[in-house]
Tab-separated table of C-alpha atoms and ligand atoms in Angstrom:
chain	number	residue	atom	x	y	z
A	22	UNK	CA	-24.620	76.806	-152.815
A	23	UNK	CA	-22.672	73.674	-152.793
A	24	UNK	CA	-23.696	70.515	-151.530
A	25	UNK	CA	-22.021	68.656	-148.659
A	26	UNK	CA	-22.046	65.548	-146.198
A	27	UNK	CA	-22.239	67.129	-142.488
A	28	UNK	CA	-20.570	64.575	-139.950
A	29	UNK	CA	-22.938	64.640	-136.706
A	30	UNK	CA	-20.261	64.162	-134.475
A	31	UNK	CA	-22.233	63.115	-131.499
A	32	UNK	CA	-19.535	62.075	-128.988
A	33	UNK	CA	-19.656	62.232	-125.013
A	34	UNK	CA	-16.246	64.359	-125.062
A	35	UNK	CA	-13.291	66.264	-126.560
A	36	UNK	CA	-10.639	63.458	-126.784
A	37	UNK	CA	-13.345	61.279	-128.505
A	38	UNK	CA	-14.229	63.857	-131.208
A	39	UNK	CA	-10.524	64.876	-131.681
A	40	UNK	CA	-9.459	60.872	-132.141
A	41	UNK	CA	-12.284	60.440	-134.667
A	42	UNK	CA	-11.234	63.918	-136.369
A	43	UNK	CA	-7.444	62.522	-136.707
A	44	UNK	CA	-8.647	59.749	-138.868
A	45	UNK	CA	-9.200	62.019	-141.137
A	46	UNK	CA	-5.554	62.528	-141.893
A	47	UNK	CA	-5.931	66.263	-142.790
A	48	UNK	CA	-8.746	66.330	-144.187
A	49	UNK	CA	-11.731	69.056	-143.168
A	50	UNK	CA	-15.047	67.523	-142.982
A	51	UNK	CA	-18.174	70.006	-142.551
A	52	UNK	CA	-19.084	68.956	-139.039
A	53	UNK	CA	-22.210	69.198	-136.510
A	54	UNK	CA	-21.366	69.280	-132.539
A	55	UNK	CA	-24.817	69.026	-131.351
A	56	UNK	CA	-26.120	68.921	-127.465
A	57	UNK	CA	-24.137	65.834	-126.203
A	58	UNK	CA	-20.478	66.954	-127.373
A	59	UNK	CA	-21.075	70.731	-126.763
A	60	UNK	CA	-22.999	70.142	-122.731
A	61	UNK	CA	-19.660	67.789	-122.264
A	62	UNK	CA	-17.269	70.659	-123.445
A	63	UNK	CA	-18.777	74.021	-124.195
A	64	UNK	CA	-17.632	76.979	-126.502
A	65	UNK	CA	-14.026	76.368	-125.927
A	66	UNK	CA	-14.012	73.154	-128.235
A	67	UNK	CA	-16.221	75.234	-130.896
A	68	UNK	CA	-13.363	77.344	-130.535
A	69	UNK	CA	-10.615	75.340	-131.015
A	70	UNK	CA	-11.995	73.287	-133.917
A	71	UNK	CA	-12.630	76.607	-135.655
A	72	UNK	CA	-9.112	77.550	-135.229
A	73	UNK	CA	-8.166	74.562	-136.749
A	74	UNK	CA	-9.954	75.648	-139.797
A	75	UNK	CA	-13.214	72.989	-139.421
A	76	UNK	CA	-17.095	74.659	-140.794
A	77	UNK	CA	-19.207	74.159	-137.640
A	78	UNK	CA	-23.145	73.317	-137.500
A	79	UNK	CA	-24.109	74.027	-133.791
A	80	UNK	CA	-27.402	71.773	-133.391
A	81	UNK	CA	-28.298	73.182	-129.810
A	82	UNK	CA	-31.823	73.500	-131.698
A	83	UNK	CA	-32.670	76.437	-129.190
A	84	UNK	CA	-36.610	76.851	-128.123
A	85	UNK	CA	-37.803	79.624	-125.711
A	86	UNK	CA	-38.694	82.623	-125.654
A	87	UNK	CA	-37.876	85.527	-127.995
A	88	UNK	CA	-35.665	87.290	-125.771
A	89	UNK	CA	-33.824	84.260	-124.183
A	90	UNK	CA	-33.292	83.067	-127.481
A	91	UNK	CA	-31.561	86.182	-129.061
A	92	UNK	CA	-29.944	86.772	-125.712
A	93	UNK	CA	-28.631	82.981	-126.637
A	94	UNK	CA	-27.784	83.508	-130.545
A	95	UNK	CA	-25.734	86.601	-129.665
A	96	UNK	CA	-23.148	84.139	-127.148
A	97	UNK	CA	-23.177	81.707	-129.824
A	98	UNK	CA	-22.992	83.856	-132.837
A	99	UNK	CA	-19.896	84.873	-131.254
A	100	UNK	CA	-18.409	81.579	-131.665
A	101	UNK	CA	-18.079	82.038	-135.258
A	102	UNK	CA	-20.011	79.001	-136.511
A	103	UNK	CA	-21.127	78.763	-139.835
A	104	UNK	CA	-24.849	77.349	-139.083
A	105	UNK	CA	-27.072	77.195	-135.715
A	106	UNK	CA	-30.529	76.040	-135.202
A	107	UNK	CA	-33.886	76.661	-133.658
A	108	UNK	CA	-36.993	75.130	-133.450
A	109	UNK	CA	-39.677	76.410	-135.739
A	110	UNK	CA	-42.309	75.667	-133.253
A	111	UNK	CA	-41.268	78.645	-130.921
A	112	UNK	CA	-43.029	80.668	-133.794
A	113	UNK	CA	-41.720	83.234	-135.448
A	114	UNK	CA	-40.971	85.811	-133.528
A	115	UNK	CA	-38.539	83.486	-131.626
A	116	UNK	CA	-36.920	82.531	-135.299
A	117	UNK	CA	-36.220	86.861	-135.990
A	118	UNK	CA	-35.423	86.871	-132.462
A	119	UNK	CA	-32.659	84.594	-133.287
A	120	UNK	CA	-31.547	86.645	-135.979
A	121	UNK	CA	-31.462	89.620	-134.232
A	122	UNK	CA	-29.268	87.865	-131.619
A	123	UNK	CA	-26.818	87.215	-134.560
A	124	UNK	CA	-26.684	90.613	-135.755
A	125	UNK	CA	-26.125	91.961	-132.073
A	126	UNK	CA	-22.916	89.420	-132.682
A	127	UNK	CA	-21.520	90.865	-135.439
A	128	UNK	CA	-21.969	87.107	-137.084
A	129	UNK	CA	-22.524	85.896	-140.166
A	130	UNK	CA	-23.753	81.993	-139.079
A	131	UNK	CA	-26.533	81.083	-141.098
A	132	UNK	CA	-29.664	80.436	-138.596
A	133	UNK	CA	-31.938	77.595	-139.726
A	134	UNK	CA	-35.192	76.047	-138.616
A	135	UNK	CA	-36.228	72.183	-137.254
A	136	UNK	CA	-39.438	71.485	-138.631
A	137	UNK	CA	-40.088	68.034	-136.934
A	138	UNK	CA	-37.687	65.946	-136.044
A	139	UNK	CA	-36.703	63.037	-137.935
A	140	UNK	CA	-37.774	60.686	-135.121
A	141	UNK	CA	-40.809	61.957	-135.173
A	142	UNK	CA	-43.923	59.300	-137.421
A	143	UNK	CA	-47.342	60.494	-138.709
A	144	UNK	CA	-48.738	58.325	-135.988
A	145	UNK	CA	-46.604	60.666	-133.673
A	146	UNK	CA	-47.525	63.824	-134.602
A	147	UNK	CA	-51.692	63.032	-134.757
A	148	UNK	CA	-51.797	60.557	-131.703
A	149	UNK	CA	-49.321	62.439	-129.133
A	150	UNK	CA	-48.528	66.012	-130.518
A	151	UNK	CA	-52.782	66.242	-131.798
A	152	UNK	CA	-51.550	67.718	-135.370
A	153	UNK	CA	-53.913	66.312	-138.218
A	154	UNK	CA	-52.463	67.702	-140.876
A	155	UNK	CA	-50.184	65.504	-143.303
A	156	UNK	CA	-46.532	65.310	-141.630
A	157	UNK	CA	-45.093	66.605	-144.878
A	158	UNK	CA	-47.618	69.751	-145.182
A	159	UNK	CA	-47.014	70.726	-141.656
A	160	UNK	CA	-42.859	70.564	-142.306
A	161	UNK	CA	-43.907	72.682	-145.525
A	162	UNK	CA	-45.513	75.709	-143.627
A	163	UNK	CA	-43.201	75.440	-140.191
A	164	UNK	CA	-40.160	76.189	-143.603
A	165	UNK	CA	-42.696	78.423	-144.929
A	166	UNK	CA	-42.480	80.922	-141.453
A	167	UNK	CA	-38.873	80.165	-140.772
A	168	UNK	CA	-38.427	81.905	-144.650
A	169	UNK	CA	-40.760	84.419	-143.494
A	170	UNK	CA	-39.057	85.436	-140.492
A	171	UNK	CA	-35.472	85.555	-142.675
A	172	UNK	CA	-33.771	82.233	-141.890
A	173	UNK	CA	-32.006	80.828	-144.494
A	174	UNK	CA	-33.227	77.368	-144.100
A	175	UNK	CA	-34.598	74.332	-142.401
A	176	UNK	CA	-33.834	71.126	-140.794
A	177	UNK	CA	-36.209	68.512	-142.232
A	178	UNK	CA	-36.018	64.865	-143.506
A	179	UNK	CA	-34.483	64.251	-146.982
A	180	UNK	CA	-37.743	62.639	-148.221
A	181	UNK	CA	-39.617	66.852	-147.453
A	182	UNK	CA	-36.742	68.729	-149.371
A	183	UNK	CA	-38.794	68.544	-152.439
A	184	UNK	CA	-42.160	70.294	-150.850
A	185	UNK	CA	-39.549	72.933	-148.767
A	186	UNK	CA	-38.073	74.013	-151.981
A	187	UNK	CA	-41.522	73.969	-153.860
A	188	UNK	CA	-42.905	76.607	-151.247
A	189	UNK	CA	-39.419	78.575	-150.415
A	190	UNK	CA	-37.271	78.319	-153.332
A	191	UNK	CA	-34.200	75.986	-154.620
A	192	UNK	CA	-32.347	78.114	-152.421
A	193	UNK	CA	-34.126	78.177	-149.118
A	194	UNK	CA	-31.793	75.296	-147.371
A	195	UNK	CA	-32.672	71.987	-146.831
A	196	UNK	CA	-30.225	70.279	-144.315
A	197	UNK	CA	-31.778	66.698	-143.557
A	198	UNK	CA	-30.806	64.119	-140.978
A	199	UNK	CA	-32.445	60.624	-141.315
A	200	UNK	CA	-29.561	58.985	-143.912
A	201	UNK	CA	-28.689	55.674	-143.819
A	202	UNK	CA	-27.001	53.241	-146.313
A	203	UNK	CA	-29.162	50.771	-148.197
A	204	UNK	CA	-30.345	47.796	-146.501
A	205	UNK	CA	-28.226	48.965	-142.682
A	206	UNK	CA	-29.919	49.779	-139.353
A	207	UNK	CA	-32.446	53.019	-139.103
A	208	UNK	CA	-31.830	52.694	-134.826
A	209	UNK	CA	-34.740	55.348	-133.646
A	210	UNK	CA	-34.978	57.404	-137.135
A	211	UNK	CA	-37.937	56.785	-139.033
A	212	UNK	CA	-38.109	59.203	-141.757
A	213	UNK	CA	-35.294	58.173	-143.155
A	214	UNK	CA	-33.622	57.605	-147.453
A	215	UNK	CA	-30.010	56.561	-148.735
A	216	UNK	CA	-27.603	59.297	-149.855
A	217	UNK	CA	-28.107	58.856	-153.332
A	218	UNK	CA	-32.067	58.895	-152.483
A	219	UNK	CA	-31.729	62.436	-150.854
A	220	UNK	CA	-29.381	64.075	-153.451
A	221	UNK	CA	-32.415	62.896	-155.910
A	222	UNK	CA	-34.556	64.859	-153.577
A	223	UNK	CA	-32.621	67.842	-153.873
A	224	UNK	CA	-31.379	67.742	-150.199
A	225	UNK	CA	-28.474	70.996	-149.692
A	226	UNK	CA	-26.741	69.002	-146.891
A	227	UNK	CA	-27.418	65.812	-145.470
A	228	UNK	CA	-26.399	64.753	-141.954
A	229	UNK	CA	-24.419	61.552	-140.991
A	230	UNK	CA	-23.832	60.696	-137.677
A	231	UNK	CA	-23.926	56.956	-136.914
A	232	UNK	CA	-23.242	55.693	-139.938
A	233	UNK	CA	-19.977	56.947	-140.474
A	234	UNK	CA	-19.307	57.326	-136.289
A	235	UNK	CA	-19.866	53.596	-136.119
A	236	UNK	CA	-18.823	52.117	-138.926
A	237	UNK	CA	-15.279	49.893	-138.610
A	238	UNK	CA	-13.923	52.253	-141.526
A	239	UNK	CA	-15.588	55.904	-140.850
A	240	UNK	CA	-13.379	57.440	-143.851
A	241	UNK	CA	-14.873	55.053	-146.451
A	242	UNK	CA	-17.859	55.631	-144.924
A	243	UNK	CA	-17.575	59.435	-145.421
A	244	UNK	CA	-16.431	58.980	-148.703
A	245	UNK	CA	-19.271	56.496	-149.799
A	246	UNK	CA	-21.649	59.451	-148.086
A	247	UNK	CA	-19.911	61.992	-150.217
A	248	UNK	CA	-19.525	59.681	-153.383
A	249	UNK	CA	-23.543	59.161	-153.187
A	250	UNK	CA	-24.215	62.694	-152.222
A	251	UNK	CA	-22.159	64.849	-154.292
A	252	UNK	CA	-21.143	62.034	-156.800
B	14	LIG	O1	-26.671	59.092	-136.077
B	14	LIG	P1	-27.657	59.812	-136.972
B	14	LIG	O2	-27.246	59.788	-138.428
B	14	LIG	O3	-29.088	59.374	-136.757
B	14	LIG	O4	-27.536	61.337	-136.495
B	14	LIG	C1	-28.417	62.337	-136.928
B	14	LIG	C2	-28.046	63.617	-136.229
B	14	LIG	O5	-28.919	64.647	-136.671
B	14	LIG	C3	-28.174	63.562	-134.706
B	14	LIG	O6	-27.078	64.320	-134.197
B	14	LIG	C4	-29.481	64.260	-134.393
B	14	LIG	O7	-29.417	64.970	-133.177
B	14	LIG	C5	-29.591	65.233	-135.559
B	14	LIG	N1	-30.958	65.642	-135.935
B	14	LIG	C6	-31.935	64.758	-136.342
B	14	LIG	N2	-33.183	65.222	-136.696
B	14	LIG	C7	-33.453	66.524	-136.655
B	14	LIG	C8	-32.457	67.426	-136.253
B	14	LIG	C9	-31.200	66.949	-135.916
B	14	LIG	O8	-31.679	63.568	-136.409
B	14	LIG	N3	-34.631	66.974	-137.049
């Protein structure tokens, strides 16, 4: 399974997304539309930047129940992207229901699981959300029951690859948000490493958004992400 940098390409629109694209020159990034770009312009984008040959993570991070959610992964499956996500706390029939959804498609998009989000502290998750286990042992058995329902993965934080693939296997995938450069801005992440940090940590795919959307140069950016990452 080869590694890659996923651009979170969180923009309010089309023309926004496309502009960024061109500065690419060419060049096909692995790419995540998640709620903001895909509310603003729906499956017809996902369309058309599959035609032009892009591989598509759709981070609508569904949660409901079972049958709404397969009802949901068989419209989306449909799309023809290459990963789409859930959340691991609608329990597992709502992860197989997901899968079933896919299969009523025809699709071959690889459904994985958000553990907790990467916003999300210890201080969070005991105070607010009344879970006392450890934040890393709870991300360890929410992967444990996505695997167990047949996804191929989970969204988690670069510094919980290592427990994911201790209790699922090296290749159970680990795609992990919370990146930033050394020593630059964390905005409202908090469990958060470097590139270099999370290939270390045996991350599958980590997932870039601001600091390559923002940055004055995104392609060096990318390319620093990818030169850390991948090496
Ligand atoms: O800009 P930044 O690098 O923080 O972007 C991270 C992206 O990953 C965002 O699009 C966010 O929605 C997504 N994400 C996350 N944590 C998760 C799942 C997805 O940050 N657990």
């Amino acid at each position: 399974m080869g590694k890659d940098v996923i651009i979170a390409c969180d923009f309010p629109g089309g023309r926004e997304c496309l502009e960024f694209l061109d500065k690419f020159k060419g060049r096909r990034p692995y790419i995540k539309i998640g709620m903001e770009l895909y509310y603003a312009t729906g499956p017809d984008f996902v369309r058309e930047l599959k035609s032009r040959g892009y591989s598509i993570f759709l981070d609508l991070k569904l949660h409901d129940i079972p049958n709404t959610v397969r009802r949901a992964s068989t419209v989306l499956g449909r799309l023809g992207v290459d990963m789409l996500n859930v959340h691991a706390a609608g329990g597992s029939a709502m992860m197989a229901a997901a899968l079933l959804g896919i299969a009523e498609a025809g699709s071959d998009t690889r459904i994985i699981a958000v553990t907790q989000l990467t916003s999300i502290s210890p201080e969070v998750l005991k105070g607010e959300l009344l879970i006392d286990q450890p934040l890393d042992m709870v991300v360890q058995q929410y992967a444990k029951n996505a695997k167990a329902a047949g996804l191929a993965g989970v969204v988690c934080s670069p510094l919980e690859a290592e427990v994911v693939h201790a209790a699922c296997g090296v290749d159970f995938l680990t795609v992990t948000p919370g990146v930033r450069f050394a020593g630059t801005d964390a905005g409202d992440q908090i469990r958060i490493t470097t590139p270099a940090r999370a290939k270390q940590l045996g991350s599958d795919y980590i997932v870039v958004g601001r600091p390559i959307t923002s940055a004055a140069d995104p392609t060096a950016a990318y390319d620093r992400c990818t030169g850390e990452f991948i090496g």
